[in-house]
Short mmCIF file of C-alpha atoms in Angstrom, two decimals:
data_model
loop_
_atom_site.label_atom_id
_atom_site.label_comp_id
_atom_site.label_asym_id
_atom_site.label_seq_id
_atom_site.Cartn_x
_atom_site.Cartn_y
_atom_site.Cartn_z
CA UNK A 1 -2.42 -63.37 0.22
CA UNK A 2 0.17 -62.62 2.46
CA UNK A 3 -0.54 -59.05 4.90
CA UNK A 4 2.00 -57.14 2.76
CA UNK A 5 0.04 -57.88 -0.44
CA UNK A 6 -2.98 -56.69 1.54
CA UNK A 7 -1.85 -53.65 2.90
CA UNK A 8 -0.14 -52.63 -0.87
CA UNK A 9 -3.87 -53.19 -2.14
CA UNK A 10 -5.49 -50.84 0.14
CA UNK A 11 -3.14 -48.23 -0.95
CA UNK A 12 -3.56 -48.59 -3.89
CA UNK A 13 -7.49 -48.64 -3.65
CA UNK A 14 -6.70 -46.12 -1.33
CA UNK A 15 -5.09 -43.38 -3.05
CA UNK A 16 -7.60 -43.97 -5.73
CA UNK A 17 -10.54 -43.10 -3.67
CA UNK A 18 -8.77 -39.90 -2.63
CA UNK A 19 -8.33 -39.09 -5.90
CA UNK A 20 -11.82 -39.39 -6.95
CA UNK A 21 -12.93 -37.24 -3.55
CA UNK A 22 -14.65 -34.20 -5.07
CA UNK A 23 -15.74 -32.46 -1.74
CA UNK A 24 -13.98 -31.99 1.32
CA UNK A 25 -16.72 -33.89 2.96
CA UNK A 26 -15.68 -37.09 0.59
CA UNK A 27 -12.02 -36.54 1.99
CA UNK A 28 -13.07 -36.91 5.42
CA UNK A 29 -15.27 -39.93 4.51
CA UNK A 30 -12.34 -41.51 2.78
CA UNK A 31 -10.19 -40.71 5.93
CA UNK A 32 -12.44 -42.48 8.43
CA UNK A 33 -13.03 -45.46 6.47
CA UNK A 34 -9.27 -46.06 5.58
CA UNK A 35 -7.75 -45.02 8.83
CA UNK A 36 -10.20 -45.22 11.33
CA UNK A 37 -10.09 -47.78 14.42
CA UNK A 38 -12.59 -49.91 12.04
CA UNK A 39 -10.96 -49.34 9.23
CA UNK A 40 -9.26 -52.30 6.85
CA UNK A 41 -5.60 -51.09 7.63
CA UNK A 42 -6.59 -51.64 11.45
CA UNK A 43 -8.35 -55.34 10.53
CA UNK A 44 -5.24 -56.06 8.57
CA UNK A 45 -2.96 -55.35 11.02
CA UNK A 46 -4.93 -57.18 13.59
CA UNK A 47 -3.36 -60.77 11.84
CA UNK A 48 0.27 -59.81 12.68
CA UNK A 49 -0.54 -61.69 15.59
CA UNK A 50 -0.10 -64.81 13.39
CA UNK A 51 3.25 -64.00 11.67
CA UNK A 52 6.84 -64.99 13.20
CA UNK A 53 8.60 -62.47 15.40
CA UNK A 54 11.18 -61.87 12.56
CA UNK A 55 8.28 -60.93 10.29
CA UNK A 56 6.12 -58.55 12.46
CA UNK A 57 8.46 -55.37 12.83
CA UNK A 58 9.19 -55.60 8.63
CA UNK A 59 4.99 -55.68 8.12
CA UNK A 60 4.66 -53.10 10.91
CA UNK A 61 7.39 -50.67 9.38
CA UNK A 62 5.86 -51.28 6.36
CA UNK A 63 1.88 -50.81 7.70
CA UNK A 64 3.15 -47.42 9.02
CA UNK A 65 4.87 -46.47 5.65
CA UNK A 66 1.27 -46.94 3.67
CA UNK A 67 -0.56 -45.10 6.59
CA UNK A 68 1.90 -42.02 6.13
CA UNK A 69 1.27 -42.29 2.45
CA UNK A 70 -2.32 -42.30 2.88
CA UNK A 71 -2.42 -39.14 5.14
CA UNK A 72 -0.50 -37.48 3.33
CA UNK A 73 -2.28 -37.74 0.13
CA UNK A 74 -5.21 -37.06 2.27
CA UNK A 75 -3.68 -33.87 3.25
CA UNK A 76 -2.42 -32.90 -0.10
CA UNK A 77 -6.30 -33.42 -1.91
CA UNK A 78 -7.80 -31.19 1.28
CA UNK A 79 -5.54 -28.63 0.39
CA UNK A 80 -6.80 -28.72 -2.89
CA UNK A 81 -9.79 -28.87 -2.72
CA UNK A 82 -9.89 -25.90 0.08
CA UNK A 83 -7.79 -24.07 -2.73
CA UNK A 84 -10.64 -24.66 -5.29
CA UNK A 85 -12.99 -23.43 -2.55
CA UNK A 86 -11.45 -20.23 -2.25
CA UNK A 87 -10.59 -19.50 -6.08
CA UNK A 88 -14.76 -20.27 -6.83
CA UNK A 89 -15.53 -18.02 -3.80
CA UNK A 90 -12.98 -15.45 -5.02
CA UNK A 91 -14.17 -15.11 -8.50
CA UNK A 92 -17.37 -14.81 -7.52
CA UNK A 93 -17.03 -11.77 -5.32
CA UNK A 94 -14.95 -10.08 -7.81
CA UNK A 95 -15.40 -6.03 -7.77
CA UNK A 96 -15.55 -4.60 -11.18
CA UNK A 97 -13.24 -1.71 -10.19
CA UNK A 98 -14.94 0.34 -13.60
CA UNK A 99 -18.02 0.39 -12.64
CA UNK A 100 -19.37 3.50 -10.72
CA UNK A 101 -18.96 3.77 -6.87
CA UNK A 102 -22.21 3.43 -4.79
CA UNK A 103 -22.44 7.23 -3.35
CA UNK A 104 -22.49 7.30 0.45
CA UNK A 105 -24.61 9.89 2.06
CA UNK A 106 -22.63 12.52 4.18
CA UNK A 107 -24.16 13.22 7.49
CA UNK A 108 -24.09 16.69 9.68
CA UNK A 109 -23.90 17.65 12.93
CA UNK A 110 -27.29 17.49 14.67
CA UNK A 111 -29.03 21.13 14.40
CA UNK A 112 -28.66 21.88 18.06
CA UNK A 113 -25.11 20.66 17.90
CA UNK A 114 -24.61 23.07 14.90
CA UNK A 115 -25.72 26.12 17.33
CA UNK A 116 -23.85 24.66 20.19
CA UNK A 117 -20.34 24.64 17.89
CA UNK A 118 -20.80 27.93 16.65
CA UNK A 119 -21.26 29.43 20.26
CA UNK A 120 -18.34 27.44 21.43
CA UNK A 121 -16.25 28.60 18.48
CA UNK A 122 -17.30 32.52 18.97
CA UNK A 123 -16.16 32.48 22.68
CA UNK A 124 -13.20 30.20 22.09
CA UNK A 125 -12.11 33.16 19.60
CA UNK A 126 -12.79 35.48 22.66
CA UNK A 127 -10.45 33.63 25.11
CA UNK A 128 -13.22 31.98 27.24
CA UNK A 129 -12.52 28.23 28.43
CA UNK A 130 -15.26 25.48 27.08
CA UNK A 131 -15.90 23.50 30.52
CA UNK A 132 -18.07 20.69 31.03
CA UNK A 133 -19.14 19.17 34.14
CA UNK A 134 -21.43 16.19 35.42
CA UNK A 135 -24.95 15.85 34.13
CA UNK A 136 -25.88 13.84 37.92
CA UNK A 137 -24.99 16.62 40.56
CA UNK A 138 -25.03 17.63 44.08
CA UNK A 139 -27.43 19.66 45.32
CA UNK A 140 -24.73 22.15 47.00
CA UNK A 141 -23.76 23.03 43.55
CA UNK A 142 -26.72 23.14 41.58
CA UNK A 143 -28.53 25.20 44.23
CA UNK A 144 -27.13 26.33 47.10
CA UNK A 145 -23.81 27.63 45.77
CA UNK A 146 -26.08 29.32 43.07
CA UNK A 147 -27.57 31.24 45.96
CA UNK A 148 -30.93 28.95 46.39
CA UNK A 149 -30.43 27.28 49.79
CA UNK A 150 -33.04 24.65 50.33
CA UNK A 151 -36.84 25.48 50.67
CA UNK A 152 -35.90 28.82 48.56
CA UNK A 153 -39.42 29.49 46.41
CA UNK A 154 -37.22 29.71 43.28
CA UNK A 155 -36.54 26.21 43.28
CA UNK A 156 -39.91 25.07 42.54
CA UNK A 157 -39.30 27.05 38.88
CA UNK A 158 -36.33 24.29 38.27
CA UNK A 159 -38.05 20.73 39.79
CA UNK A 160 -36.14 18.08 38.54
CA UNK A 161 -35.42 14.42 39.10
CA UNK A 162 -33.78 13.34 42.21
CA UNK A 163 -31.39 10.15 42.91
CA UNK A 164 -30.84 11.05 46.54
CA UNK A 165 -31.94 13.98 48.77
CA UNK A 166 -28.55 15.45 47.80
CA UNK A 167 -27.89 14.32 44.37
CA UNK A 168 -29.84 15.07 41.01
CA UNK A 169 -30.15 15.20 37.36
CA UNK A 170 -28.98 18.83 37.30
CA UNK A 171 -31.35 21.67 35.99
CA UNK A 172 -28.68 24.03 34.54
CA UNK A 173 -25.22 24.07 33.76
CA UNK A 174 -24.35 26.56 36.47
CA UNK A 175 -22.86 24.24 38.88
CA UNK A 176 -19.74 23.85 36.82
CA UNK A 177 -19.19 27.53 37.30
CA UNK A 178 -19.36 27.34 41.10
CA UNK A 179 -16.72 24.23 41.00
CA UNK A 180 -14.74 26.13 38.59
CA UNK A 181 -14.95 29.65 40.89
CA UNK A 182 -13.37 27.40 43.76
CA UNK A 183 -10.47 26.72 41.88
CA UNK A 184 -9.52 29.43 39.95
CA UNK A 185 -6.44 31.25 40.43
CA UNK A 186 -7.06 34.83 40.10
CA UNK A 187 -3.67 35.85 40.49
CA UNK A 188 -3.14 34.42 36.94
CA UNK A 189 -5.96 36.29 35.36
CA UNK A 190 -9.40 36.69 35.04
CA UNK A 191 -11.74 33.78 34.98
CA UNK A 192 -14.09 33.62 31.42
CA UNK A 193 -15.83 30.29 30.67
CA UNK A 194 -18.82 28.73 29.19
CA UNK A 195 -20.14 25.30 30.08
CA UNK A 196 -22.51 23.71 27.42
CA UNK A 197 -24.31 20.52 28.21
CA UNK A 198 -27.62 18.88 28.83
CA UNK A 199 -29.96 19.59 31.79
CA UNK A 200 -33.36 17.92 33.06
CA UNK A 201 -36.32 19.69 34.67
CA UNK A 202 -39.75 18.02 35.42
CA UNK A 203 -41.18 19.61 32.82
CA UNK A 204 -44.30 18.38 30.59
CA UNK A 205 -43.16 18.10 26.91
CA UNK A 206 -45.24 20.50 24.68
CA UNK A 207 -44.36 22.30 21.46
CA UNK A 208 -41.90 24.77 23.84
CA UNK A 209 -40.60 22.94 26.71
CA UNK A 210 -38.84 19.44 27.07
CA UNK A 211 -37.63 17.70 30.45
CA UNK A 212 -34.28 17.56 28.59
CA UNK A 213 -32.83 20.21 26.88
CA UNK A 214 -29.68 22.06 26.27
CA UNK A 215 -28.02 25.02 27.83
CA UNK A 216 -24.79 27.02 27.55
CA UNK A 217 -23.98 29.09 30.29
CA UNK A 218 -21.15 32.03 30.84
CA UNK A 219 -19.17 33.70 33.53
CA UNK A 220 -17.00 36.11 33.51
CA UNK A 221 -15.10 37.33 37.14
CA UNK A 222 -12.35 39.94 36.97
CA UNK A 223 -12.19 43.37 38.65
CA UNK A 224 -13.90 46.32 37.37
CA UNK A 225 -16.53 44.18 34.79
CA UNK A 226 -19.82 46.09 34.30
CA UNK A 227 -23.22 45.84 32.73
CA UNK A 228 -21.67 47.10 29.54
CA UNK A 229 -19.63 44.20 29.32
CA UNK A 230 -22.31 42.00 29.55
CA UNK A 231 -24.61 43.82 26.79
CA UNK A 232 -21.37 43.94 24.65
CA UNK A 233 -21.05 40.24 24.89
CA UNK A 234 -24.54 39.61 24.26
CA UNK A 235 -25.07 41.86 21.30
CA UNK A 236 -21.86 40.12 19.40
CA UNK A 237 -23.14 36.55 20.20
CA UNK A 238 -26.70 37.66 18.58
CA UNK A 239 -24.70 39.03 15.67
CA UNK A 240 -22.96 36.05 15.08
CA UNK A 241 -25.94 33.79 15.33
CA UNK A 242 -28.19 35.83 14.00
CA UNK A 243 -26.78 38.32 11.66
CA UNK A 244 -25.95 42.20 12.22
CA UNK A 245 -28.92 43.10 11.66
CA UNK A 246 -30.66 42.18 14.82
CA UNK A 247 -30.13 44.71 18.20
CA UNK A 248 -30.02 43.51 21.45
CA UNK A 249 -32.25 45.18 24.74
CA UNK A 250 -31.99 44.29 28.28
CA UNK A 251 -35.09 44.38 30.97
CA UNK A 252 -34.92 44.14 34.55
CA UNK A 253 -35.67 40.26 35.92
CA UNK A 254 -35.12 38.57 38.87
CA UNK A 255 -32.62 35.68 39.28
CA UNK A 256 -31.53 34.36 42.59
CA UNK A 257 -27.65 33.95 41.44
CA UNK A 258 -27.60 37.63 39.84
CA UNK A 259 -28.11 41.25 41.13
CA UNK A 260 -28.94 43.18 39.18
CA UNK A 261 -30.61 40.60 36.75
CA UNK A 262 -31.77 41.10 33.08
CA UNK A 263 -33.79 39.42 30.61
CA UNK A 264 -32.11 39.82 27.20
CA UNK A 265 -34.74 40.16 23.87
CA UNK A 266 -33.49 40.62 20.36
CA UNK A 267 -34.93 42.47 17.60
CA UNK A 268 -37.96 39.88 16.05
CA UNK A 269 -36.70 37.75 12.92
CA UNK A 270 -39.89 37.78 11.61
CA UNK A 271 -40.87 41.65 11.07
CA UNK A 272 -37.20 43.15 11.72
CA UNK A 273 -38.38 45.14 14.62
CA UNK A 274 -42.09 46.37 13.23
CA UNK A 275 -44.18 44.48 15.18
CA UNK A 276 -45.92 41.04 14.23
CA UNK A 277 -47.63 38.01 15.75
CA UNK A 278 -44.90 36.34 16.19
CA UNK A 279 -43.25 38.95 18.90
CA UNK A 280 -46.80 40.35 19.95
CA UNK A 281 -46.37 43.01 18.29
CA UNK A 282 -43.34 44.33 20.50
CA UNK A 283 -40.52 44.02 17.72
CA UNK A 284 -38.56 41.81 20.21
CA UNK A 285 -38.17 38.21 21.35
CA UNK A 286 -37.07 36.89 24.56
CA UNK A 287 -34.18 34.88 24.00
CA UNK A 288 -32.03 34.62 27.36
CA UNK A 289 -31.33 35.38 31.22
CA UNK A 290 -28.21 36.88 32.33
CA UNK A 291 -27.28 39.64 35.26
CA UNK A 292 -24.11 40.46 37.39
CA UNK A 293 -22.95 37.68 39.58
CA UNK A 294 -24.75 38.07 43.24
CA UNK A 295 -22.45 38.87 46.03
CA UNK A 296 -23.42 35.62 47.64
CA UNK A 297 -22.63 33.32 45.25
CA UNK A 298 -18.88 35.02 44.91
CA UNK A 299 -18.52 34.30 48.40
CA UNK A 300 -19.75 30.97 49.08
CA UNK A 301 -16.80 29.99 46.17
CA UNK A 302 -14.20 31.89 48.36
CA UNK A 303 -14.20 34.87 46.25
CA UNK A 304 -14.22 38.30 47.54
CA UNK A 305 -16.73 40.26 46.15
CA UNK A 306 -15.55 43.84 47.20
CA UNK A 307 -12.43 42.79 44.99
CA UNK A 308 -13.93 40.82 42.32
CA UNK A 309 -17.49 40.91 40.33
CA UNK A 310 -18.56 40.10 36.97
CA UNK A 311 -21.32 38.80 34.93
CA UNK A 312 -23.36 35.33 33.69
CA UNK A 313 -25.65 34.13 31.24
CA UNK A 314 -27.57 31.30 29.92
CA UNK A 315 -28.37 30.44 26.67
CA UNK A 316 -30.77 27.82 25.19
CA UNK A 317 -29.32 26.40 22.17
CA UNK A 318 -32.91 24.48 21.57
CA UNK A 319 -34.54 28.01 21.84
CA UNK A 320 -32.05 29.68 19.44
CA UNK A 321 -32.50 26.97 16.74
CA UNK A 322 -36.31 27.31 17.19
CA UNK A 323 -35.83 31.34 16.53
CA UNK A 324 -33.35 31.31 13.81
CA UNK A 325 -34.87 28.26 11.34
CA UNK A 326 -38.53 29.09 12.34
CA UNK A 327 -39.50 25.52 14.10
CA UNK A 328 -42.71 25.27 15.82
CA UNK A 329 -42.07 22.64 17.66
CA UNK A 330 -39.09 21.73 19.82
CA UNK A 331 -39.64 18.18 19.94
CA UNK A 332 -38.73 17.64 16.33
CA UNK A 333 -35.39 18.15 17.47
CA UNK A 334 -35.45 14.90 19.41
CA UNK A 335 -37.96 12.17 17.28
CA UNK A 336 -34.45 11.62 14.94
CA UNK A 337 -36.83 12.11 11.76
CA UNK A 338 -34.26 12.53 9.24
CA UNK A 339 -36.69 14.29 6.99
CA UNK A 340 -36.49 16.77 9.63
CA UNK A 341 -32.87 16.79 10.45
CA UNK A 342 -31.76 16.88 6.70
CA UNK A 343 -33.06 20.17 6.25
CA UNK A 344 -30.35 21.81 8.26
CA UNK A 345 -27.48 20.53 6.14
CA UNK A 346 -25.12 23.59 6.44
CA UNK A 347 -23.43 24.51 9.75
CA UNK A 348 -24.53 27.84 11.41
#
């Protein structure tokens, strides 16, 4: 049998094997068997060295033609099998669009975020800026520019986590007030801002305390700002969060960054001011601290206290949420228990 006859026979046998291939693995095995270095075509071509010089080019061209035929047949069969696999997968994964859809649970902002959002919306409507600052803060802005120099005894109440002697996790969002005071151009108008964010103190976690909690601090600086402006602002805030039936009273207190300083109480939500166990029979519940900005705070920020003054206040959204919804343990807000959090599905 001549080499051409052997090659023709290999082509017929190879095409038959390719056609019988039932999957991609079979196709690959046939390709290796036919066209591999140890395959029959290669073996037949080794006999070309015994041919005459005139016959070799003809047999070589014929061999290449057969190789091309087999390669094309392999490619076509591979494409057919891949298409069959894809069609089978598509048929298996077909979605019946007539079936009812799977309901998707709709989430809500965290209850504390709801309180923060409500406070921000209120003060934005009153012309305030909402400014956020770094949680890793300088001692200069966290304490010193808030009239709390080093070794001031009031620092003990705000013991925090120190990174270095001058860098710490902020204990309040007041540093943003100092930073903004330094840059504000009062020729363009008064400064009205709130600064929400997370703060850190070295507290022992219990039902009413956490080493990490939220705070919204407010600041208004202008000419002729009075304590009456502060009380009016706090009344608007209390009515927004708790309702019009709640009133606000101010009690003298002490904070290093305000003078005079006050504690703000609202009407007890449990008894409506009549007196109960929740309010210790006073009819009032303490909710925040506030006061008129201390002249030293203004001076350190480069603001003339003889010309400008204002008020500041600090709100705890965590505490507001506890009061508003009757939550008795602040840790519930941070445990990520969906059963607890889904109770607060309505904003505000």
